[in-house]
C-alpha cells in the first residue's frame, strides 16, 4: 500500500460547475465522497470514478480524478474492465436506481458475484429524475408518476436483497443527509477488498420530494432510523431505549424495560458473519414496523477477490508454460518447413 | 508403410468430405486428415459444415456434420466445390451430400448403418438409397465399419459405446491408405491427447490401423492415389483456422505495442473460438474475460481501454447489434478498441453455423448519430492473423474503434499459415502521454493522424474526464455549443479518413485493364481468384480486385475501376458492398452476383457468371 498522502476534500473537487438542482440529495453525497477521498490518502491519479446515465451519473465531472461517464446501465461493466486492466486503481462506480437496477441490473449482480474490488454507490431516489419523473424499480407500489398516473402496480426491489442474492460481501446504507456516516462508509468500502455496495437514500426535490420524509422528520427520526455498528448492540430511539431482538425467526423492535425485555436481550450487530440470515432481515426492515437500518450492514472479510485470483492463476500458468513470447507460440505444436 | 500391390495413381488435387452424425467425430477426423496432408507438404483448405444443434436427432439429415478437405500438388485457394471422395457414416450423410458429389466419385459407406431403420430416418422414400440417388455409376465402397471396429478392439477392456466412438478413426485409416498418407503424426497426437487415458489412445490408434489394413489387405479400392507436395513459398508453416488467427493477431499486436491485451466477450457461434483461444493464453499475460452478456463484453473492453490496455471484443451479427450503443461510446470517447464480427447467416438468430457477408452495412452504418468507423475484412483463414494485427494497430495509433469482419467460413476453416517472425511485423506506436507532460488536453489532436492522446489512469498530473456526452474541442469538457458539435462531428469523420495513410493501394490480380473486373471483399477471395485464374488460363481477359480495407477504401480504387469495361461485385449477401460502391462512385456501372444460401460460392457458378458477362 502506498503512503497516505495529505489531502483536503477540495483537492478532489473539479473545476466544473455542479449542475444538480438546488436541494438535491446528490450534493451531500458528493461532499462526503470528496471527504472520503481526502481521508483515504490514495494519490489522486489512482482514483477512477465511473458512472452510467442519470442525475447521479454526472458525478465524474465533479471529481478531480480520472473519471469516465459511460452509457446507461453499463457503469458496473465499464468499471470491471478498468479494475481488471489495472487492479492497482481505486475504482468507484456511481449509479442510480434506474441505472443499476433496471437497464443495468445484469451488470450490477454480476459485478457483485465476481467480487470485483470496486466501490459501487447507488443513489436511490425511487424515481427517474433526468427523464423527468417516471417510476423506477425502487418506486413504492402505488406511487403516482408520469408513467404510472393511476399508481404503479409493481412491487419494488430492495437493492440490498439483490446484493445478498448475488453473494455480496459488503452492503451499507446511508441517507443523503448523513454526511459523516457516508464518509465513514466510503472509507471502509474503499479499504474492503471485494465488491462493496453502498445505497444512499437520496431525496429528489423535483420529482419525488419527501420520499423519505417519514424517516427524516426531525421529530421522529431517532425512532425511525437505527445505526448499526459491528460489535455493538442494535439500539435506537431518542432515549436509546429501543432495540432489536430475535423473536423466533423474526426480528422484533422492542423497548428496553417494557414487556420484560432487558439490555441482555438486544442483539449485537455482526456485520462480518457469512450467514446472511440476520443481514437480510436488517436490510428488509421498513417503517412503521421497524426502524430503517443504516451503517455497514454486511462486511464479510475475504482475502480473495477477482483481480487477486486472476493474478494468481496467471502466474501459475506462466510458471508452468514453456511459451512466453509470440514467437514461441507461433512456432509451437505441429509445424513443417518448406525448402 | 507396407508395399502396396495395387496401382498408385497420381492426382493434382483431391476433395474429400467426411460426413456423419454430429456425434460421430467428423470434425476431428477431417482436421486430422487435413493436418496430415499439410505436414506431407500439400497445399490445403478446409470447410467444416455442421448443424447448430449439438446433438440433433440421430440419423436425420438435420443432424449431419461434415468436414471437407481440399488438398493438392498445385495451389489450393478453396475447400473445393464438389468432392472426389465422400465418407458417409450413415444414410443421412449420404442423402445430405449427394448434391456435392462429383460424377463417379468414391463413396465410402458404413454398411452397418445402411439398414431399413436408418434409411427411413434419413428420409429416403425407398429401401434402396443407391437407386433413389442414382449412384450406380459411382465407386461405392461398402465397409462394415461398426463390425470391424468392434472386432479390432475386442481385446481392449472398453464398453460398447467407447468402442463405437472409434469408428471415425477406422474411416480415417481407410482414407490414409487411399491417399498414401503417413499415420505416425496422428498416432503421436492420440498418445498426447490421451496421455492420462492410454487405453483411449490405444483404441483410436488400433481402429485407425485396422481401417488402413482393411483397405490394404482386402483390396477394396481398385487403386490408391498419390498427391505430391505442392510448390509453396519456402518457410516454416503450421495449420491455422481463422478464429485462432484473429486471437493470435491480437496477441501479437499486444506484444508489439507493449500493451496488455484485454478481451471482454460472450460466447456466440461462430466467434466463440477466439475467446476460447485467448482464454488459454494466460501464459502471455492475456486477460480474456467471459462476461454476462454482449454489452458487458464491449463495456468491460472500453473500461480496459480507458485504463490503458489493448482492448478487443469478439462477436457475431446479433452480438454486433447489441454492442452498437457501446461502439459509439468508444467513437465519442475516442478510445482504441477492436470489435470482431465473425459473420453468420441472419437476420435474428438466422443460420448460426452458416456463413454470410451480411453484416457489412451494419458495421458501416448501424449506429445512432454521425458515427463513421474504420472497417476492415480478412479474406482467408491465414490472413486473419495479419488483419487482426492491423486492426489493433489502427485502433491504437488512431485512438478509435475498428470493426474487423470475418465470417463462419474463414473463422472455422483452416489453411497452412506461413509463420511470421515477430521482428518482421510493423511497429505499433500507442500515443500514450508520459508523466510530467505539461498542459495535457484530452482532445488536443496529433495533426498527422487527428488522433487525441492517451492519458492512462495512474499517471500523475493527467487526471481528466471523458464520456458519452459531446466534448468541447481540445479541453474535452461537456459542451452543448452548437458550432462545437459540428466541429467535433467533422473531426471524428476526418480521423477515419486519416486512416488512409495506413491503407495500401489496391492491387489487381489478372489483366491490368480488360473486359471484366471482378470485385470481392472478405472471405470470398479464394473462390473468386480460383475462378478468375481458371478463365484466364483459357485466354479470357479479366481481373480480380479484392478489398480488405472497406472504410476507408484504398485511394487508388476509382482509378482501377475506370480501367475496365464491365465490373461485377460478388458477395454472399443481397448486394451490400455494391450498394456502398454505388454511393461512392455514382457514375460507374456495377453489376452484381449474389448468393444467400449460407454457403460460400462455388468456383463453377462463378465461372458461369463471368463467362456470361464476358459473352453478353
GROMACS .gro file of C-alpha atoms in nm, chain A residues 5 7 14-16 19 43-48 50 58 60-72 74 76-87 89 103 106-108 110-111 113-114 306 310 313-314 317-318 321-327 329-339, chain B residues 35 38-39 41 185 189 232-239 248 251-252 255 262 280-287 289-293 295-296 299-300 302-304 306-307 309 325-326 329 333 335 385 416-417 419-422 455-469 471 477-478 480:
model
  146
    5UNK     CA    1  -0.096   1.146   0.116
    7UNK     CA    2  -0.523   1.585   0.103
   14UNK     CA    3  -1.313   1.955  -1.022
   15UNK     CA    4  -1.340   2.298  -1.181
   16UNK     CA    5  -1.679   2.212  -1.333
   19UNK     CA    6  -2.544   2.122  -1.205
   43UNK     CA    7  -0.298   0.956  -0.463
   44UNK     CA    8  -0.539   1.136  -0.689
   45UNK     CA    9  -0.426   0.972  -1.012
   46UNK     CA   10  -0.511   0.630  -0.872
   47UNK     CA   11  -0.880   0.702  -0.832
   48UNK     CA   12  -1.116   0.630  -1.120
   50UNK     CA   13  -1.712   0.555  -1.346
   58UNK     CA   14  -2.292   1.321  -1.363
   60UNK     CA   15  -1.744   1.204  -1.292
   61UNK     CA   16  -1.746   1.568  -1.398
   62UNK     CA   17  -1.735   1.681  -1.037
   63UNK     CA   18  -1.426   1.494  -0.923
   64UNK     CA   19  -1.071   1.594  -0.996
   65UNK     CA   20  -0.953   1.238  -1.061
   66UNK     CA   21  -0.958   1.013  -1.365
   67UNK     CA   22  -1.323   0.958  -1.448
   68UNK     CA   23  -1.545   0.807  -1.713
   69UNK     CA   24  -1.906   0.895  -1.788
   70UNK     CA   25  -2.043   0.583  -1.954
   71UNK     CA   26  -2.374   0.486  -2.107
   72UNK     CA   27  -2.699   0.390  -1.942
   74UNK     CA   28  -2.318  -0.009  -1.805
   76UNK     CA   29  -2.057  -0.172  -1.344
   77UNK     CA   30  -1.929  -0.337  -1.664
   78UNK     CA   31  -1.702  -0.046  -1.758
   79UNK     CA   32  -1.568  -0.037  -1.401
   80UNK     CA   33  -1.500  -0.410  -1.417
   81UNK     CA   34  -1.283  -0.356  -1.726
   82UNK     CA   35  -1.094  -0.069  -1.561
   83UNK     CA   36  -1.026  -0.270  -1.247
   84UNK     CA   37  -0.913  -0.586  -1.427
   85UNK     CA   38  -0.688  -0.386  -1.660
   86UNK     CA   39  -0.524  -0.216  -1.364
   87UNK     CA   40  -0.603  -0.370  -1.022
   89UNK     CA   41  -0.661   0.162  -0.918
  103UNK     CA   42  -3.126  -0.125  -1.755
  106UNK     CA   43  -2.742  -0.770  -1.516
  107UNK     CA   44  -2.405  -0.597  -1.483
  108UNK     CA   45  -2.485  -0.497  -1.125
  110UNK     CA   46  -2.253  -1.000  -1.194
  111UNK     CA   47  -2.003  -0.743  -1.071
  113UNK     CA   48  -2.099  -1.212  -0.792
  114UNK     CA   49  -1.745  -1.185  -0.929
  306UNK     CA   50  -1.148  -1.137  -0.873
  310UNK     CA   51  -0.678  -1.374  -1.180
  313UNK     CA   52  -0.394  -1.803  -1.191
  314UNK     CA   53  -0.196  -1.609  -1.446
  317UNK     CA   54   0.004  -2.065  -1.587
  318UNK     CA   55   0.311  -1.856  -1.670
  321UNK     CA   56   0.405  -2.291  -1.956
  322UNK     CA   57   0.704  -2.322  -2.185
  323UNK     CA   58   0.563  -2.050  -2.409
  324UNK     CA   59   0.625  -1.691  -2.303
  325UNK     CA   60   0.653  -1.496  -2.628
  326UNK     CA   61   0.459  -1.474  -2.951
  327UNK     CA   62   0.747  -1.619  -3.149
  329UNK     CA   63   0.361  -1.953  -2.957
  330UNK     CA   64   0.370  -1.921  -3.336
  331UNK     CA   65   0.632  -2.193  -3.360
  332UNK     CA   66   0.470  -2.431  -3.109
  333UNK     CA   67   0.289  -2.754  -3.194
  334UNK     CA   68   0.289  -2.912  -3.537
  335UNK     CA   69   0.493  -2.717  -3.788
  336UNK     CA   70   0.672  -2.807  -4.109
  337UNK     CA   71   0.929  -2.638  -4.324
  338UNK     CA   72   0.908  -2.591  -4.697
  339UNK     CA   73   1.253  -2.556  -4.851
  374UNK     CA   74  -0.312  -3.177  -4.078
  377UNK     CA   75  -0.034  -3.026  -4.471
  378UNK     CA   76   0.251  -3.200  -4.292
  380UNK     CA   77   0.353  -3.089  -4.798
  524UNK     CA   78   0.177  -3.793  -3.673
  528UNK     CA   79  -0.143  -3.686  -3.143
  571UNK     CA   80   0.475  -2.343  -5.172
  572UNK     CA   81   0.668  -2.029  -5.077
  573UNK     CA   82   0.960  -2.152  -4.866
  574UNK     CA   83   0.927  -2.101  -4.496
  575UNK     CA   84   0.804  -2.258  -4.178
  576UNK     CA   85   0.435  -2.345  -4.174
  577UNK     CA   86   0.159  -2.451  -3.942
  578UNK     CA   87  -0.211  -2.504  -3.985
  587UNK     CA   88  -0.304  -1.467  -3.221
  590UNK     CA   89  -0.176  -1.126  -2.902
  591UNK     CA   90   0.097  -1.029  -3.149
  594UNK     CA   91   0.338  -0.779  -2.767
  601UNK     CA   92  -0.782  -0.749  -2.267
  619UNK     CA   93  -0.578  -2.027  -2.297
  620UNK     CA   94  -0.310  -1.762  -2.336
  621UNK     CA   95  -0.273  -1.655  -1.973
  622UNK     CA   96   0.090  -1.755  -2.011
  623UNK     CA   97   0.129  -1.449  -2.235
  624UNK     CA   98  -0.037  -1.228  -1.974
  625UNK     CA   99  -0.361  -1.201  -2.171
  626UNK     CA  100  -0.676  -1.123  -1.980
  628UNK     CA  101  -1.297  -1.237  -1.964
  629UNK     CA  102  -1.621  -1.418  -2.036
  630UNK     CA  103  -1.882  -1.175  -1.910
  631UNK     CA  104  -2.256  -1.175  -1.854
  632UNK     CA  105  -2.366  -1.054  -2.196
  634UNK     CA  106  -2.292  -0.547  -2.389
  635UNK     CA  107  -2.072  -0.625  -2.091
  638UNK     CA  108  -1.817  -0.228  -2.198
  639UNK     CA  109  -1.551  -0.413  -1.999
  641UNK     CA  110  -1.394   0.003  -2.313
  642UNK     CA  111  -1.312   0.025  -1.942
  643UNK     CA  112  -0.988  -0.166  -2.001
  645UNK     CA  113  -0.960   0.369  -2.077
  646UNK     CA  114  -0.722   0.208  -1.826
  648UNK     CA  115  -0.498  -0.189  -2.229
  664UNK     CA  116  -2.453   0.173  -2.850
  665UNK     CA  117  -2.122   0.099  -2.679
  668UNK     CA  118  -1.919   0.535  -2.672
  672UNK     CA  119  -1.462   0.892  -2.607
  674UNK     CA  120  -1.060   0.515  -2.723
  724UNK     CA  121  -0.379  -1.312  -3.814
  755UNK     CA  122  -0.148  -2.359  -4.397
  756UNK     CA  123  -0.006  -2.046  -4.238
  758UNK     CA  124   0.475  -1.845  -3.962
  759UNK     CA  125   0.584  -1.481  -3.942
  760UNK     CA  126   0.868  -1.357  -3.727
  761UNK     CA  127   0.756  -1.100  -3.475
  794UNK     CA  128  -0.352   0.957  -2.077
  795UNK     CA  129  -0.377   0.642  -1.871
  796UNK     CA  130  -0.521   0.634  -1.515
  797UNK     CA  131  -0.241   0.605  -1.264
  798UNK     CA  132  -0.034   0.867  -1.444
  799UNK     CA  133   0.022   1.163  -1.214
  800UNK     CA  134  -0.096   1.502  -1.327
  801UNK     CA  135  -0.304   1.389  -1.625
  802UNK     CA  136  -0.636   1.333  -1.445
  803UNK     CA  137  -0.921   1.401  -1.686
  804UNK     CA  138  -1.279   1.308  -1.759
  805UNK     CA  139  -1.420   1.154  -2.078
  806UNK     CA  140  -1.754   1.001  -2.165
  807UNK     CA  141  -2.051   0.980  -2.395
  808UNK     CA  142  -2.159   1.346  -2.390
  810UNK     CA  143  -1.693   1.708  -2.589
  816UNK     CA  144  -1.529   1.923  -2.114
  817UNK     CA  145  -1.900   1.869  -2.178
  819UNK     CA  146  -2.359   2.196  -2.591
   0.00000   0.00000   0.00000
